[in-house]
Amino acid sequence: MSEHAESGEKLTVSVKSFSYRRGIPEDTSGNGGGFVFDCRAILNPGREKEYALLTGKDRAVEQFLLEKTQIEAFLDSAEKLVALSLNEYIKRGYTHLEVNFGCTGGQHRSVYSAERMASFLRETFPQINVELHHTELELKE
């Protein structure tokens, strides 16, 4: 696949959550690269019994992350960095970008971060396609 758009092809951003235990997801676009954000410095709600079976999609996990961690500052920085690149990718007609969030188990912090990034991208860049995958959660389905 070409890095540049062919006749108006939209830029697609693949946002993924993953577990570092299984490794960083492969970029299937053929371009290689992209962003990998390490969420392991954020306090892990999965270590608390009440959150162990929940995921980053659950409101209780979101509240934990917002109230007890620096997730807002972390994601604000990630959003600014990705937006900076996306503005250039759009100008240059690029067709693909990977944005990955990893944590220990791929269930809480990375899932929440990927969900937030996908929402940010859809709101801020309506002219692009956003694909969202939770690699660890999809393995459990």
mmCIF file with all atom_site columns, C-alpha atoms in Angstrom:
data_model
loop_
_atom_site.group_PDB
_atom_site.id
_atom_site.type_symbol
_atom_site.label_atom_id
_atom_site.label_alt_id
_atom_site.label_comp_id
_atom_site.label_asym_id
_atom_site.label_entity_id
_atom_site.label_seq_id
_atom_site.pdbx_PDB_ins_code
_atom_site.Cartn_x
_atom_site.Cartn_y
_atom_site.Cartn_z
_atom_site.occupancy
_atom_site.B_iso_or_equiv
_atom_site.pdbx_formal_charge
_atom_site.auth_seq_id
_atom_site.auth_comp_id
_atom_site.auth_asym_id
_atom_site.auth_atom_id
_atom_site.pdbx_PDB_model_num
ATOM 1   C CA . MET A 1 1   ? 0.000   0.000   0.000  1.00 0.00 ? 1   MET A CA 1
ATOM 2   C CA . SER A 1 2   ? 1.290   3.447   -0.868 1.00 0.00 ? 2   SER A CA 1
ATOM 3   C CA . GLU A 1 3   ? 2.013   5.914   1.900  1.00 0.00 ? 3   GLU A CA 1
ATOM 4   C CA . HIS A 1 4   ? 0.331   8.674   -0.137 1.00 0.00 ? 4   HIS A CA 1
ATOM 5   C CA . ALA A 1 5   ? -3.328  8.890   -1.120 1.00 0.00 ? 5   ALA A CA 1
ATOM 6   C CA . GLU A 1 6   ? -4.518  7.813   -4.526 1.00 0.00 ? 6   GLU A CA 1
ATOM 7   C CA . SER A 1 7   ? -7.273  10.036  -5.954 1.00 0.00 ? 7   SER A CA 1
ATOM 8   C CA . GLY A 1 8   ? -8.780  11.307  -2.723 1.00 0.00 ? 8   GLY A CA 1
ATOM 9   C CA . GLU A 1 9   ? -8.250  8.258   -0.504 1.00 0.00 ? 9   GLU A CA 1
ATOM 10  C CA . LYS A 1 10  ? -8.892  9.274   3.097  1.00 0.00 ? 10  LYS A CA 1
ATOM 11  C CA . LEU A 1 11  ? -6.292  9.017   5.812  1.00 0.00 ? 11  LEU A CA 1
ATOM 12  C CA . THR A 1 12  ? -6.999  6.063   8.112  1.00 0.00 ? 12  THR A CA 1
ATOM 13  C CA . VAL A 1 13  ? -5.762  6.108   11.683 1.00 0.00 ? 13  VAL A CA 1
ATOM 14  C CA . SER A 1 14  ? -5.643  2.724   13.413 1.00 0.00 ? 14  SER A CA 1
ATOM 15  C CA . VAL A 1 15  ? -5.909  3.130   17.174 1.00 0.00 ? 15  VAL A CA 1
ATOM 16  C CA . LYS A 1 16  ? -5.116  -0.002  19.168 1.00 0.00 ? 16  LYS A CA 1
ATOM 17  C CA . SER A 1 17  ? -4.795  -1.067  22.775 1.00 0.00 ? 17  SER A CA 1
ATOM 18  C CA . PHE A 1 18  ? -2.506  -3.978  23.548 1.00 0.00 ? 18  PHE A CA 1
ATOM 19  C CA . SER A 1 19  ? -0.713  -5.962  26.239 1.00 0.00 ? 19  SER A CA 1
ATOM 20  C CA . TYR A 1 20  ? 3.063   -5.642  26.350 1.00 0.00 ? 20  TYR A CA 1
ATOM 21  C CA . ARG A 1 21  ? 3.113   -9.342  27.274 1.00 0.00 ? 21  ARG A CA 1
ATOM 22  C CA . ARG A 1 22  ? 2.165   -10.118 23.652 1.00 0.00 ? 22  ARG A CA 1
ATOM 23  C CA . GLY A 1 23  ? 4.184   -7.311  22.086 1.00 0.00 ? 23  GLY A CA 1
ATOM 24  C CA . ILE A 1 24  ? 3.426   -4.201  20.069 1.00 0.00 ? 24  ILE A CA 1
ATOM 25  C CA . PRO A 1 25  ? 0.775   -4.805  17.376 1.00 0.00 ? 25  PRO A CA 1
ATOM 26  C CA . GLU A 1 26  ? 2.000   -5.220  13.821 1.00 0.00 ? 26  GLU A CA 1
ATOM 27  C CA . ASP A 1 27  ? 1.347   -2.378  11.393 1.00 0.00 ? 27  ASP A CA 1
ATOM 28  C CA . THR A 1 28  ? -0.547  -4.190  8.642  1.00 0.00 ? 28  THR A CA 1
ATOM 29  C CA . SER A 1 29  ? -0.588  -1.124  6.361  1.00 0.00 ? 29  SER A CA 1
ATOM 30  C CA . GLY A 1 30  ? 2.904   -1.917  5.167  1.00 0.00 ? 30  GLY A CA 1
ATOM 31  C CA . ASN A 1 31  ? 4.224   1.520   6.136  1.00 0.00 ? 31  ASN A CA 1
ATOM 32  C CA . GLY A 1 32  ? 5.678   0.546   9.500  1.00 0.00 ? 32  GLY A CA 1
ATOM 33  C CA . GLY A 1 33  ? 6.034   2.879   12.419 1.00 0.00 ? 33  GLY A CA 1
ATOM 34  C CA . GLY A 1 34  ? 3.498   5.098   14.084 1.00 0.00 ? 34  GLY A CA 1
ATOM 35  C CA . PHE A 1 35  ? 3.045   5.966   17.731 1.00 0.00 ? 35  PHE A CA 1
ATOM 36  C CA . VAL A 1 36  ? 3.381   3.635   20.712 1.00 0.00 ? 36  VAL A CA 1
ATOM 37  C CA . PHE A 1 37  ? 2.383   5.090   24.071 1.00 0.00 ? 37  PHE A CA 1
ATOM 38  C CA . ASP A 1 38  ? 3.334   3.182   27.225 1.00 0.00 ? 38  ASP A CA 1
ATOM 39  C CA . CYS A 1 39  ? 0.546   3.413   29.823 1.00 0.00 ? 39  CYS A CA 1
ATOM 40  C CA . ARG A 1 40  ? 2.361   1.345   32.455 1.00 0.00 ? 40  ARG A CA 1
ATOM 41  C CA . ALA A 1 41  ? 3.446   4.437   34.433 1.00 0.00 ? 41  ALA A CA 1
ATOM 42  C CA . ILE A 1 42  ? -0.246  5.112   35.150 1.00 0.00 ? 42  ILE A CA 1
ATOM 43  C CA . LEU A 1 43  ? -1.523  3.463   38.344 1.00 0.00 ? 43  LEU A CA 1
ATOM 44  C CA . ASN A 1 44  ? -3.158  0.160   37.340 1.00 0.00 ? 44  ASN A CA 1
ATOM 45  C CA . PRO A 1 45  ? -6.813  -0.266  38.393 1.00 0.00 ? 45  PRO A CA 1
ATOM 46  C CA . GLY A 1 46  ? -6.502  -3.946  37.479 1.00 0.00 ? 46  GLY A CA 1
ATOM 47  C CA . ARG A 1 47  ? -4.518  -4.510  40.659 1.00 0.00 ? 47  ARG A CA 1
ATOM 48  C CA . GLU A 1 48  ? -7.592  -3.582  42.705 1.00 0.00 ? 48  GLU A CA 1
ATOM 49  C CA . LYS A 1 49  ? -9.995  -6.491  43.218 1.00 0.00 ? 49  LYS A CA 1
ATOM 50  C CA . GLU A 1 50  ? -13.112 -4.437  42.419 1.00 0.00 ? 50  GLU A CA 1
ATOM 51  C CA . TYR A 1 51  ? -11.759 -3.513  38.959 1.00 0.00 ? 51  TYR A CA 1
ATOM 52  C CA . ALA A 1 52  ? -10.017 -6.767  38.020 1.00 0.00 ? 52  ALA A CA 1
ATOM 53  C CA . LEU A 1 53  ? -12.829 -8.112  35.827 1.00 0.00 ? 53  LEU A CA 1
ATOM 54  C CA . LEU A 1 54  ? -13.713 -4.714  34.333 1.00 0.00 ? 54  LEU A CA 1
ATOM 55  C CA . THR A 1 55  ? -12.105 -2.996  31.345 1.00 0.00 ? 55  THR A CA 1
ATOM 56  C CA . GLY A 1 56  ? -11.168 0.519   30.328 1.00 0.00 ? 56  GLY A CA 1
ATOM 57  C CA . LYS A 1 57  ? -14.629 0.812   28.770 1.00 0.00 ? 57  LYS A CA 1
ATOM 58  C CA . ASP A 1 58  ? -16.328 0.601   32.181 1.00 0.00 ? 58  ASP A CA 1
ATOM 59  C CA . ARG A 1 59  ? -17.358 3.799   33.984 1.00 0.00 ? 59  ARG A CA 1
ATOM 60  C CA . ALA A 1 60  ? -15.844 2.635   37.299 1.00 0.00 ? 60  ALA A CA 1
ATOM 61  C CA . VAL A 1 61  ? -12.425 2.199   35.665 1.00 0.00 ? 61  VAL A CA 1
ATOM 62  C CA . GLU A 1 62  ? -12.749 5.600   33.993 1.00 0.00 ? 62  GLU A CA 1
ATOM 63  C CA . GLN A 1 63  ? -13.534 7.212   37.352 1.00 0.00 ? 63  GLN A CA 1
ATOM 64  C CA . PHE A 1 64  ? -10.556 5.474   38.978 1.00 0.00 ? 64  PHE A CA 1
ATOM 65  C CA . LEU A 1 65  ? -8.215  6.678   36.235 1.00 0.00 ? 65  LEU A CA 1
ATOM 66  C CA . LEU A 1 66  ? -9.553  10.247  36.280 1.00 0.00 ? 66  LEU A CA 1
ATOM 67  C CA . GLU A 1 67  ? -9.536  10.562  40.076 1.00 0.00 ? 67  GLU A CA 1
ATOM 68  C CA . LYS A 1 68  ? -6.426  8.614   41.110 1.00 0.00 ? 68  LYS A CA 1
ATOM 69  C CA . THR A 1 69  ? -3.950  8.927   38.235 1.00 0.00 ? 69  THR A CA 1
ATOM 70  C CA . GLN A 1 70  ? -2.320  11.376  35.842 1.00 0.00 ? 70  GLN A CA 1
ATOM 71  C CA . ILE A 1 71  ? -4.228  9.941   32.856 1.00 0.00 ? 71  ILE A CA 1
ATOM 72  C CA . GLU A 1 72  ? -5.553  13.376  31.807 1.00 0.00 ? 72  GLU A CA 1
ATOM 73  C CA . ALA A 1 73  ? -2.063  14.876  31.500 1.00 0.00 ? 73  ALA A CA 1
ATOM 74  C CA . PHE A 1 74  ? -0.816  11.729  29.770 1.00 0.00 ? 74  PHE A CA 1
ATOM 75  C CA . LEU A 1 75  ? -3.616  11.729  27.190 1.00 0.00 ? 75  LEU A CA 1
ATOM 76  C CA . ASP A 1 76  ? -3.480  15.492  26.669 1.00 0.00 ? 76  ASP A CA 1
ATOM 77  C CA . SER A 1 77  ? 0.179   15.140  25.706 1.00 0.00 ? 77  SER A CA 1
ATOM 78  C CA . ALA A 1 78  ? -0.515  12.153  23.452 1.00 0.00 ? 78  ALA A CA 1
ATOM 79  C CA . GLU A 1 79  ? -3.389  13.964  21.714 1.00 0.00 ? 79  GLU A CA 1
ATOM 80  C CA . LYS A 1 80  ? -1.234  17.034  21.035 1.00 0.00 ? 80  LYS A CA 1
ATOM 81  C CA . LEU A 1 81  ? 1.575   14.941  19.586 1.00 0.00 ? 81  LEU A CA 1
ATOM 82  C CA . VAL A 1 82  ? -0.722  12.881  17.364 1.00 0.00 ? 82  VAL A CA 1
ATOM 83  C CA . ALA A 1 83  ? -2.621  15.988  16.194 1.00 0.00 ? 83  ALA A CA 1
ATOM 84  C CA . LEU A 1 84  ? 0.648   17.666  15.215 1.00 0.00 ? 84  LEU A CA 1
ATOM 85  C CA . SER A 1 85  ? 1.554   14.702  13.016 1.00 0.00 ? 85  SER A CA 1
ATOM 86  C CA . LEU A 1 86  ? -1.955  14.305  11.615 1.00 0.00 ? 86  LEU A CA 1
ATOM 87  C CA . ASN A 1 87  ? -2.057  17.885  10.397 1.00 0.00 ? 87  ASN A CA 1
ATOM 88  C CA . GLU A 1 88  ? 1.089   17.162  8.373  1.00 0.00 ? 88  GLU A CA 1
ATOM 89  C CA . TYR A 1 89  ? -0.116  13.732  7.223  1.00 0.00 ? 89  TYR A CA 1
ATOM 90  C CA . ILE A 1 90  ? -3.338  15.277  5.900  1.00 0.00 ? 90  ILE A CA 1
ATOM 91  C CA . LYS A 1 91  ? -1.459  18.050  4.066  1.00 0.00 ? 91  LYS A CA 1
ATOM 92  C CA . ARG A 1 92  ? 0.874   15.530  2.456  1.00 0.00 ? 92  ARG A CA 1
ATOM 93  C CA . GLY A 1 93  ? -1.872  13.087  1.473  1.00 0.00 ? 93  GLY A CA 1
ATOM 94  C CA . TYR A 1 94  ? -0.702  10.183  3.623  1.00 0.00 ? 94  TYR A CA 1
ATOM 95  C CA . THR A 1 95  ? -3.098  7.256   3.901  1.00 0.00 ? 95  THR A CA 1
ATOM 96  C CA . HIS A 1 96  ? -2.274  5.532   7.184  1.00 0.00 ? 96  HIS A CA 1
ATOM 97  C CA . LEU A 1 97  ? -1.076  6.109   10.738 1.00 0.00 ? 97  LEU A CA 1
ATOM 98  C CA . GLU A 1 98  ? -0.885  3.730   13.709 1.00 0.00 ? 98  GLU A CA 1
ATOM 99  C CA . VAL A 1 99  ? -1.510  4.925   17.285 1.00 0.00 ? 99  VAL A CA 1
ATOM 100 C CA . ASN A 1 100 ? -0.974  2.206   19.900 1.00 0.00 ? 100 ASN A CA 1
ATOM 101 C CA . PHE A 1 101 ? -1.468  2.218   23.665 1.00 0.00 ? 101 PHE A CA 1
ATOM 102 C CA . GLY A 1 102 ? 0.089   -0.569  25.701 1.00 0.00 ? 102 GLY A CA 1
ATOM 103 C CA . CYS A 1 103 ? -0.131  -1.628  29.315 1.00 0.00 ? 103 CYS A CA 1
ATOM 104 C CA . THR A 1 104 ? 0.608   -4.793  31.257 1.00 0.00 ? 104 THR A CA 1
ATOM 105 C CA . GLY A 1 105 ? -2.569  -6.735  30.514 1.00 0.00 ? 105 GLY A CA 1
ATOM 106 C CA . GLY A 1 106 ? -4.168  -4.693  27.729 1.00 0.00 ? 106 GLY A CA 1
ATOM 107 C CA . GLN A 1 107 ? -7.440  -4.441  29.630 1.00 0.00 ? 107 GLN A CA 1
ATOM 108 C CA . HIS A 1 108 ? -7.693  -1.209  31.634 1.00 0.00 ? 108 HIS A CA 1
ATOM 109 C CA . ARG A 1 109 ? -5.292  1.693   31.018 1.00 0.00 ? 109 ARG A CA 1
ATOM 110 C CA . SER A 1 110 ? -4.545  1.000   27.359 1.00 0.00 ? 110 SER A CA 1
ATOM 111 C CA . VAL A 1 111 ? -8.200  0.342   26.530 1.00 0.00 ? 111 VAL A CA 1
ATOM 112 C CA . TYR A 1 112 ? -9.318  3.579   28.178 1.00 0.00 ? 112 TYR A CA 1
ATOM 113 C CA . SER A 1 113 ? -6.539  5.502   26.419 1.00 0.00 ? 113 SER A CA 1
ATOM 114 C CA . ALA A 1 114 ? -7.354  4.047   23.005 1.00 0.00 ? 114 ALA A CA 1
ATOM 115 C CA . GLU A 1 115 ? -11.058 4.808   23.470 1.00 0.00 ? 115 GLU A CA 1
ATOM 116 C CA . ARG A 1 116 ? -10.252 8.394   24.410 1.00 0.00 ? 116 ARG A CA 1
ATOM 117 C CA . MET A 1 117 ? -7.836  8.846   21.499 1.00 0.00 ? 117 MET A CA 1
ATOM 118 C CA . ALA A 1 118 ? -10.346 7.462   18.991 1.00 0.00 ? 118 ALA A CA 1
ATOM 119 C CA . SER A 1 119 ? -13.029 9.847   20.293 1.00 0.00 ? 119 SER A CA 1
ATOM 120 C CA . PHE A 1 120 ? -10.614 12.780  20.159 1.00 0.00 ? 120 PHE A CA 1
ATOM 121 C CA . LEU A 1 121 ? -9.615  11.948  16.582 1.00 0.00 ? 121 LEU A CA 1
ATOM 122 C CA . ARG A 1 122 ? -13.206 11.522  15.375 1.00 0.00 ? 122 ARG A CA 1
ATOM 123 C CA . GLU A 1 123 ? -14.197 14.881  16.885 1.00 0.00 ? 123 GLU A CA 1
ATOM 124 C CA . THR A 1 124 ? -11.088 16.824  15.864 1.00 0.00 ? 124 THR A CA 1
ATOM 125 C CA . PHE A 1 125 ? -10.474 15.315  12.414 1.00 0.00 ? 125 PHE A CA 1
ATOM 126 C CA . PRO A 1 126 ? -13.860 14.409  10.896 1.00 0.00 ? 126 PRO A CA 1
ATOM 127 C CA . GLN A 1 127 ? -12.231 14.105  7.457  1.00 0.00 ? 127 GLN A CA 1
ATOM 128 C CA . ILE A 1 128 ? -10.285 10.953  8.431  1.00 0.00 ? 128 ILE A CA 1
ATOM 129 C CA . ASN A 1 129 ? -11.240 7.323   9.067  1.00 0.00 ? 129 ASN A CA 1
ATOM 130 C CA . VAL A 1 130 ? -10.605 6.035   12.572 1.00 0.00 ? 130 VAL A CA 1
ATOM 131 C CA . GLU A 1 131 ? -10.343 2.313   13.266 1.00 0.00 ? 131 GLU A CA 1
ATOM 132 C CA . LEU A 1 132 ? -10.347 1.169   16.894 1.00 0.00 ? 132 LEU A CA 1
ATOM 133 C CA . HIS A 1 133 ? -9.143  -2.250  18.043 1.00 0.00 ? 133 HIS A CA 1
ATOM 134 C CA . HIS A 1 134 ? -8.543  -3.669  21.496 1.00 0.00 ? 134 HIS A CA 1
ATOM 135 C CA . THR A 1 135 ? -6.191  -6.517  20.655 1.00 0.00 ? 135 THR A CA 1
ATOM 136 C CA . GLU A 1 136 ? -6.276  -8.211  24.050 1.00 0.00 ? 136 GLU A CA 1
ATOM 137 C CA . LEU A 1 137 ? -10.024 -7.882  24.537 1.00 0.00 ? 137 LEU A CA 1
ATOM 138 C CA . GLU A 1 138 ? -10.673 -9.174  21.010 1.00 0.00 ? 138 GLU A CA 1
ATOM 139 C CA . LEU A 1 139 ? -8.688  -12.324 21.815 1.00 0.00 ? 139 LEU A CA 1
ATOM 140 C CA . LYS A 1 140 ? -11.075 -13.001 24.731 1.00 0.00 ? 140 LYS A CA 1
ATOM 141 C CA . GLU A 1 141 ? -14.246 -12.658 22.635 1.00 0.00 ? 141 GLU A CA 1
#
